[in-house]
Amino acid sequence: RDDAMNQRNGWHAVRRRCCAPSRFGSIPARALVAACVAARCGRADALVDCSGSPDCSALRRQPCSIRGDISNTCGACLPGTWGGRGPMNTVCLSQTACGVIYPGQETCSIAGVPFLLPLGKCVCDDGTGAMWPSAPGLCARVYIKFPNGIGIYEVQQCTSRTCEEDTCTTMASWMPNISQTTENVSFRCVTEGGSDAIELVDNCDLITDQLSPSALCGHVGFVATSTIWTALGDAPVDCELSPSCPESVLDTTRPAQSCCFGTHWSLQLNSQGEETTVTAPGFCPLVHGLEGNESNYSNTSNSSNSSFDCIVTSAARGWTGCACLDSRGYPKAGWTCTVTCERPWCNLPSEGIPPVPSAWLSSEVVSSLLVDQGSHGKVLASWAASGSCWLRWLLCLLLLR
């Protein structure tokens, strides 16, 4: 009796659900009940063949299901991956996939600093063109068109800083390739129809490993505080102004030289903050040669022609300081300091330049020992004028003799 009662209640529950108003118009109640019963009870003839399914794990997809809709076809993309939802047999992009824009280039190669677009994020230039020189102030994203279908990948340029769909236009697009797996997934470099070269890569770490994180800040005086995956803002990475330089870095007399070698007028401090008798070392460490990216930065100085060099940038727009470079010509992590920062080109924080880290401290240089460039020029001019006068007197005396 109890079983009969439960079965009866079940049928009534099905009938109530199936007789609900339909958004497709009026459907006979008997037809609805039949459809619901079929869905509730399952149908043996709905099973599909999965014996010829590809290796779905190599496509980053769920396995083929015998209760699916298409035979021998993998399911949806695995969590965290990117592509058409499926079922289909195209590879889904990895969690570390990204779009790469090479500003002003005709090839997809790292000749400068690319503009990186992690999937699922709207990335923007700061308005000065420092990060995206060919599109100052604009934003971009990787967008999946027809996500419920084939899943076409697009790099779009957007005028809004949230990449609203009606503000975006397509710069490049790629169809998924059914012959590719995680072992060989790749996309062609798109160069036609624009000023930039654009590509889509399955593993963006192959790009970021060739760069210094701070190179993505767009200004040599700023240092990265995140990766492209952990950035909270709309820039490629989160950045902040580098700390103040130690006293051993002179801002008025050969700053690049003092970045590399310091000055004998500034001494090291001990752990108690007291002066020692040891001259403070140069701020920048030596690196083994320059591999060919020295053109990435202006005002770059090499201290010698030996195999080990001190490579430093001491000036940029609105900024002076020491940005020590690695052998590729990119800022060396943890080796950038600031002397001056002036708006609008250098975004000075409201609290000013961060203080000198304790590990960098050196003794203050007595100001009377320094000759700024302006007064130094006046002294030289005075000496030149004085020398010219004495030369004229000497010529007069020779003529009189």
Coordinates of C-alpha atoms in Angstrom, one line a residue:
R1 CA 0.0 0.0 0.0
D2 CA 2.8 2.4 0.9
D3 CA 4.5 1.6 -2.4
A4 CA 1.4 2.3 -4.3
M5 CA 0.8 5.6 -2.5
N6 CA 4.4 6.7 -3.2
Q7 CA 4.1 5.8 -6.9
R8 CA 0.8 7.7 -7.1
N9 CA 2.3 10.8 -5.5
G10 CA 5.2 10.6 -7.9
W11 CA 2.9 10.6 -10.9
H12 CA 1.0 13.5 -9.6
A13 CA 4.3 15.4 -9.0
V14 CA 5.3 14.7 -12.6
R15 CA 1.9 15.8 -13.9
R16 CA 2.0 19.1 -11.9
R17 CA 5.5 19.9 -13.3
C18 CA 4.5 19.0 -16.8
C19 CA 1.3 21.0 -16.8
A20 CA 3.0 24.3 -15.9
P21 CA 2.6 27.1 -18.5
S22 CA 5.0 26.8 -21.4
R23 CA 7.0 29.8 -22.7
F24 CA 6.6 28.3 -26.1
G25 CA 2.8 28.5 -26.1
S26 CA 0.0 26.1 -25.3
I27 CA 1.0 22.5 -25.4
P28 CA -1.5 19.6 -24.7
A29 CA -1.2 18.3 -21.2
R30 CA -0.9 14.7 -22.4
A31 CA 2.1 15.6 -24.6
L32 CA 3.8 17.4 -21.7
V33 CA 3.2 14.4 -19.4
A34 CA 4.6 12.0 -22.0
A35 CA 7.7 14.3 -22.5
C36 CA 8.3 14.5 -18.7
V37 CA 7.8 10.8 -18.1
A38 CA 10.4 10.1 -20.9
A39 CA 12.8 12.5 -19.3
R40 CA 12.1 11.2 -15.8
C41 CA 12.5 7.5 -16.7
G42 CA 15.2 7.8 -19.3
R43 CA 15.3 6.2 -22.7
A44 CA 17.4 3.2 -23.7
D45 CA 17.6 4.4 -27.3
A46 CA 19.3 7.8 -26.1
L47 CA 22.6 6.1 -25.5
V48 CA 25.4 7.0 -27.9
D49 CA 28.6 5.3 -28.9
C50 CA 31.8 6.5 -27.2
S51 CA 34.1 3.7 -28.4
G52 CA 35.8 5.9 -31.0
S53 CA 36.1 9.0 -28.8
P54 CA 39.5 10.8 -28.8
D55 CA 41.6 11.2 -25.7
C56 CA 39.5 13.9 -24.1
S57 CA 42.2 14.7 -21.4
A58 CA 44.5 15.8 -24.2
L59 CA 41.8 18.3 -25.2
R60 CA 41.3 19.5 -21.6
R61 CA 37.7 18.3 -21.9
Q62 CA 35.3 16.1 -20.0
P63 CA 35.1 12.5 -21.3
C64 CA 32.6 11.4 -23.9
S65 CA 29.3 10.4 -22.2
I66 CA 27.1 7.5 -23.5
R67 CA 24.1 9.7 -22.4
G68 CA 25.4 12.6 -24.4
D69 CA 24.0 14.0 -27.7
I70 CA 26.8 13.2 -30.1
S71 CA 28.7 9.9 -30.6
N72 CA 32.5 9.8 -30.0
T73 CA 32.6 13.4 -28.8
C74 CA 34.2 14.9 -25.7
G75 CA 32.2 17.0 -23.2
A76 CA 32.6 20.5 -21.8
C77 CA 36.0 22.2 -21.1
L78 CA 37.5 21.3 -17.8
P79 CA 37.2 24.0 -15.0
G80 CA 39.5 26.9 -15.5
T81 CA 40.1 26.3 -19.2
W82 CA 38.8 28.2 -22.1
G83 CA 36.9 27.3 -25.3
G84 CA 33.5 26.3 -26.7
R85 CA 31.5 24.6 -24.1
G86 CA 30.9 21.4 -26.1
P87 CA 30.3 18.7 -26.7
M88 CA 33.1 18.9 -29.3
N89 CA 36.5 17.6 -30.0
T90 CA 38.5 20.9 -30.1
V91 CA 41.2 21.6 -27.5
C92 CA 40.4 24.1 -24.7
L93 CA 43.0 26.7 -23.9
S94 CA 44.9 26.4 -20.6
Q95 CA 44.6 28.5 -17.5
T96 CA 47.7 30.4 -18.4
A97 CA 46.7 31.3 -22.0
C98 CA 46.8 34.9 -23.1
G99 CA 46.5 37.2 -26.0
V100 CA 49.7 39.1 -27.0
I101 CA 49.8 42.4 -28.7
Y102 CA 53.2 43.6 -30.1
P103 CA 52.7 47.3 -30.5
G104 CA 53.9 48.8 -33.8
Q105 CA 55.5 45.5 -34.9
E106 CA 55.1 43.5 -38.1
T107 CA 56.0 40.1 -36.5
C108 CA 55.1 38.3 -33.3
S109 CA 58.5 38.5 -31.7
I110 CA 59.7 40.2 -28.5
A111 CA 61.6 43.2 -29.8
G112 CA 60.1 45.5 -27.1
V113 CA 57.6 45.0 -24.3
P114 CA 54.3 43.3 -25.5
F115 CA 50.9 44.1 -24.2
L116 CA 49.5 41.0 -22.5
L117 CA 45.9 40.0 -22.2
P118 CA 45.1 37.1 -19.7
L119 CA 41.9 35.4 -20.7
G120 CA 38.9 36.6 -18.7
K121 CA 40.4 40.1 -18.0
C122 CA 40.0 43.5 -19.5
V123 CA 43.5 45.1 -19.7
C124 CA 44.0 48.8 -20.3
D125 CA 46.8 51.3 -21.1
D126 CA 47.2 54.1 -18.5
G127 CA 46.4 56.8 -21.0
T128 CA 49.9 57.8 -21.9
G129 CA 50.7 55.0 -24.3
A130 CA 53.4 53.7 -22.0
M131 CA 52.0 50.2 -22.0
W132 CA 50.2 50.2 -25.4
P133 CA 52.0 52.9 -27.5
S134 CA 49.8 52.4 -30.6
A135 CA 46.5 52.7 -28.6
P136 CA 47.0 55.2 -25.7
G137 CA 44.2 54.9 -23.1
L138 CA 42.4 52.0 -24.8
C139 CA 41.7 48.6 -23.5
A140 CA 41.7 45.0 -24.9
R141 CA 40.5 41.6 -24.1
V142 CA 40.4 38.0 -25.4
Y143 CA 36.7 37.2 -26.1
I144 CA 35.1 33.8 -27.0
K145 CA 32.5 34.3 -29.7
F146 CA 29.8 31.6 -29.9
P147 CA 30.7 30.0 -26.5
N148 CA 27.8 27.6 -26.8
G149 CA 28.9 26.6 -30.3
I150 CA 32.3 26.3 -32.0
G151 CA 33.9 28.9 -29.7
I152 CA 35.9 31.4 -31.9
Y153 CA 38.7 33.3 -30.1
E154 CA 38.9 37.0 -30.7
V155 CA 41.3 39.8 -29.5
Q156 CA 39.1 42.9 -29.2
Q157 CA 40.0 46.6 -28.7
C158 CA 37.6 48.4 -26.4
T159 CA 37.0 52.1 -25.5
S160 CA 35.5 51.4 -22.1
R161 CA 37.7 50.4 -19.1
T162 CA 35.4 47.4 -18.4
C163 CA 35.4 46.1 -22.0
E164 CA 31.6 46.4 -22.4
E165 CA 30.6 44.4 -25.5
D166 CA 29.1 47.4 -27.4
T167 CA 32.4 49.3 -27.0
C168 CA 34.7 46.6 -28.5
T169 CA 35.8 45.9 -32.0
T170 CA 37.6 42.8 -33.3
M171 CA 41.3 43.1 -34.0
A172 CA 42.1 39.4 -34.7
S173 CA 40.2 36.1 -34.6
W174 CA 41.1 32.4 -34.7
M175 CA 38.9 29.3 -35.3
P176 CA 39.6 26.2 -33.2
N177 CA 41.5 23.5 -35.0
I178 CA 40.2 20.0 -34.6
S179 CA 43.6 18.5 -35.4
Q180 CA 45.3 20.1 -32.4
T181 CA 45.8 18.9 -28.8
T182 CA 47.6 20.2 -25.8
E183 CA 50.8 19.0 -27.4
N184 CA 50.7 21.2 -30.5
V185 CA 48.0 23.9 -30.0
S186 CA 49.1 27.1 -31.7
F187 CA 47.6 30.1 -33.5
R188 CA 48.9 32.1 -36.4
C189 CA 50.3 35.6 -36.0
V190 CA 47.9 38.2 -37.3
T191 CA 49.4 41.3 -38.8
E192 CA 47.1 42.5 -41.5
G193 CA 44.8 45.4 -41.1
G194 CA 46.4 47.2 -38.2
S195 CA 49.5 48.7 -36.7
D196 CA 50.2 45.8 -34.3
A197 CA 51.1 42.2 -34.6
I198 CA 48.8 39.9 -32.5
E199 CA 48.9 36.3 -31.4
L200 CA 47.1 33.9 -29.1
V201 CA 49.3 31.6 -27.0
D202 CA 48.3 28.6 -24.9
N203 CA 51.0 29.2 -22.3
C204 CA 51.7 32.8 -21.5
D205 CA 54.6 31.9 -19.2
L206 CA 56.7 31.4 -22.3
I207 CA 56.3 35.1 -22.9
T208 CA 56.6 36.4 -19.3
D209 CA 59.7 34.2 -18.6
Q210 CA 61.5 36.3 -21.3
L211 CA 60.6 39.6 -19.5
S212 CA 61.1 41.2 -16.1
P213 CA 57.8 41.7 -14.3
S214 CA 58.6 45.4 -13.9
A215 CA 59.0 45.8 -17.6
L216 CA 55.2 45.5 -17.9
C217 CA 54.7 48.6 -15.7
G218 CA 55.4 50.9 -18.7
H219 CA 57.7 53.2 -16.8
V220 CA 61.3 52.3 -15.7
G221 CA 60.9 54.0 -12.3
F222 CA 58.1 51.7 -11.2
V223 CA 58.3 48.1 -9.9
A224 CA 55.7 45.3 -10.3
T225 CA 53.9 44.1 -7.1
S226 CA 52.0 41.3 -8.9
T227 CA 52.0 39.0 -11.9
I228 CA 49.6 39.3 -14.8
W229 CA 47.6 36.5 -13.1
T230 CA 47.3 38.2 -9.7
A231 CA 46.9 41.9 -10.8
L232 CA 43.9 43.6 -9.2
G233 CA 43.8 46.6 -11.4
D234 CA 43.1 47.0 -15.1
A235 CA 46.8 47.3 -16.0
P236 CA 48.8 44.2 -17.1
V237 CA 50.4 44.2 -13.6
D238 CA 50.1 46.2 -10.4
C239 CA 53.0 48.6 -10.0
E240 CA 54.2 51.2 -7.5
L241 CA 56.9 53.8 -7.5
S242 CA 60.3 52.5 -6.5
P243 CA 61.8 53.6 -3.1
S244 CA 64.2 56.5 -2.7
C245 CA 67.8 56.0 -3.6
P246 CA 70.5 55.8 -1.0
E247 CA 72.7 58.9 -0.3
S248 CA 75.5 57.3 -2.4
V249 CA 73.5 58.0 -5.5
L250 CA 74.2 61.6 -6.6
D251 CA 71.4 63.3 -8.5
T252 CA 73.4 66.4 -9.8
T253 CA 76.7 64.9 -10.8
R254 CA 77.0 61.9 -13.1
P255 CA 74.0 60.0 -11.6
A256 CA 74.6 56.9 -13.8
Q257 CA 78.2 56.7 -12.6
S258 CA 77.1 56.9 -8.9
C259 CA 74.4 54.3 -9.5
C260 CA 77.2 51.9 -10.6
F261 CA 80.1 52.9 -8.3
G262 CA 78.6 55.1 -5.5
T263 CA 80.8 57.9 -4.2
H264 CA 83.7 58.0 -1.7
W265 CA 81.8 60.8 0.0
S266 CA 79.2 58.4 1.3
L267 CA 80.0 55.6 3.7
Q268 CA 78.3 52.3 4.6
L269 CA 76.3 52.1 7.8
N270 CA 76.5 49.2 10.3
S271 CA 73.5 47.4 11.8
Q272 CA 73.1 50.1 14.4
G273 CA 72.9 52.8 11.7
E274 CA 76.3 54.2 12.5
E275 CA 78.9 55.3 9.9
T276 CA 81.8 52.9 9.1
T277 CA 85.0 53.7 7.4
V278 CA 84.0 51.7 4.3
T279 CA 82.9 53.6 1.2
A280 CA 79.3 52.7 0.2
P281 CA 79.2 50.4 -2.9
G282 CA 77.5 51.2 -6.1
F283 CA 73.7 50.6 -6.1
C284 CA 73.6 48.4 -9.2
P285 CA 75.2 44.9 -9.4
L286 CA 77.3 43.8 -12.3
V287 CA 75.7 41.6 -14.9
H288 CA 77.3 39.3 -17.5
G289 CA 77.1 41.2 -20.8
L290 CA 74.2 42.7 -22.6
E291 CA 72.2 40.4 -24.9
G292 CA 70.9 42.9 -27.3
N293 CA 67.8 44.6 -25.9
E294 CA 69.7 47.8 -24.9
S295 CA 67.5 49.7 -27.3
N296 CA 64.5 49.1 -25.0
Y297 CA 65.6 52.0 -22.8
S298 CA 67.1 55.5 -23.3
N299 CA 69.8 57.0 -21.1
T300 CA 71.3 53.6 -20.6
S301 CA 74.9 53.5 -19.4
N302 CA 77.4 50.7 -19.6
S303 CA 80.3 51.1 -17.1
S304 CA 82.9 49.2 -19.1
N305 CA 83.5 47.1 -22.2
S306 CA 84.4 44.0 -20.1
S307 CA 82.2 40.8 -20.0
F308 CA 80.7 42.1 -16.7
D309 CA 79.0 45.4 -17.0
C310 CA 77.0 47.8 -14.8
I311 CA 73.9 48.5 -17.0
V312 CA 71.7 51.2 -15.7
T313 CA 69.0 53.7 -16.8
S314 CA 69.2 56.9 -14.8
A315 CA 66.5 59.0 -16.4
A316 CA 63.0 58.6 -18.0
R317 CA 60.0 60.9 -18.5
G318 CA 59.5 62.8 -15.3
W319 CA 61.8 60.6 -13.3
T320 CA 65.5 60.2 -12.3
G321 CA 67.1 57.5 -10.2
C322 CA 68.7 54.1 -10.8
A323 CA 67.0 51.3 -12.7
C324 CA 69.6 48.5 -12.8
L325 CA 69.1 46.4 -15.9
D326 CA 69.7 42.7 -16.5
S327 CA 71.6 41.2 -19.4
R328 CA 68.5 41.4 -21.6
G329 CA 68.1 45.2 -21.0
Y330 CA 65.0 44.8 -18.7
P331 CA 64.7 46.2 -15.1
K332 CA 66.3 43.8 -12.6
A333 CA 63.9 42.8 -9.9
G334 CA 64.6 44.6 -6.6
W335 CA 67.2 47.0 -8.0
T336 CA 65.3 50.2 -8.8
C337 CA 65.4 53.4 -6.8
T338 CA 64.0 56.9 -7.2
V339 CA 65.6 60.4 -6.8
T340 CA 62.9 62.6 -8.4
C341 CA 59.4 61.9 -9.7
E342 CA 57.4 64.7 -11.4
R343 CA 53.8 64.6 -12.7
P344 CA 52.3 64.1 -15.2
W345 CA 54.8 61.6 -16.7
C346 CA 55.7 60.1 -13.3
N347 CA 52.7 59.3 -11.1
L348 CA 53.9 60.5 -7.8
P349 CA 51.9 59.0 -4.8
S350 CA 50.2 61.4 -2.5
E351 CA 52.6 60.4 0.3
G352 CA 55.6 61.1 -1.9
I353 CA 58.5 58.9 -2.8
P354 CA 58.7 55.8 -0.5
P355 CA 61.6 55.9 2.0
V356 CA 65.0 54.2 1.5
P357 CA 64.9 50.5 2.6
S358 CA 67.2 50.0 5.6
A359 CA 69.4 47.6 3.6
W360 CA 70.3 50.4 1.2
L361 CA 71.1 53.1 3.7
S362 CA 74.4 55.0 3.5
S363 CA 75.8 58.2 5.1
E364 CA 74.6 61.6 3.9
V365 CA 76.9 63.5 1.6
V366 CA 77.8 67.0 2.8
S367 CA 76.1 69.4 0.4
S368 CA 79.2 71.7 0.2
L369 CA 81.1 68.9 -1.5
L370 CA 78.7 68.9 -4.4
V371 CA 78.7 71.2 -7.3
D372 CA 75.5 71.2 -9.3
Q373 CA 75.6 71.2 -13.0
G374 CA 74.5 74.9 -13.3
S375 CA 77.2 76.4 -11.1
H376 CA 79.7 74.0 -12.5
G377 CA 79.0 75.4 -15.9
K378 CA 79.4 78.9 -14.7
V379 CA 82.7 78.2 -13.1
L380 CA 84.0 76.6 -16.3
A381 CA 82.8 79.6 -18.3
S382 CA 84.5 82.0 -15.8
W383 CA 87.8 80.0 -16.1
A384 CA 87.5 80.1 -19.9
A385 CA 86.9 83.9 -19.9
S386 CA 89.8 84.4 -17.5
G387 CA 92.1 82.3 -19.7
S388 CA 91.2 84.2 -22.8
C389 CA 92.0 87.5 -21.1
W390 CA 95.4 86.3 -20.0
L391 CA 96.1 85.0 -23.5
R392 CA 95.4 88.5 -24.9
W393 CA 97.8 90.1 -22.4
L394 CA 100.5 87.7 -23.3
L395 CA 100.1 88.4 -27.0
C396 CA 100.3 92.1 -26.3
L397 CA 103.6 91.7 -24.4
L398 CA 105.1 89.6 -27.2
L399 CA 104.2 92.3 -29.8
L400 CA 105.7 95.1 -27.7
R401 CA 109.0 93.2 -27.4

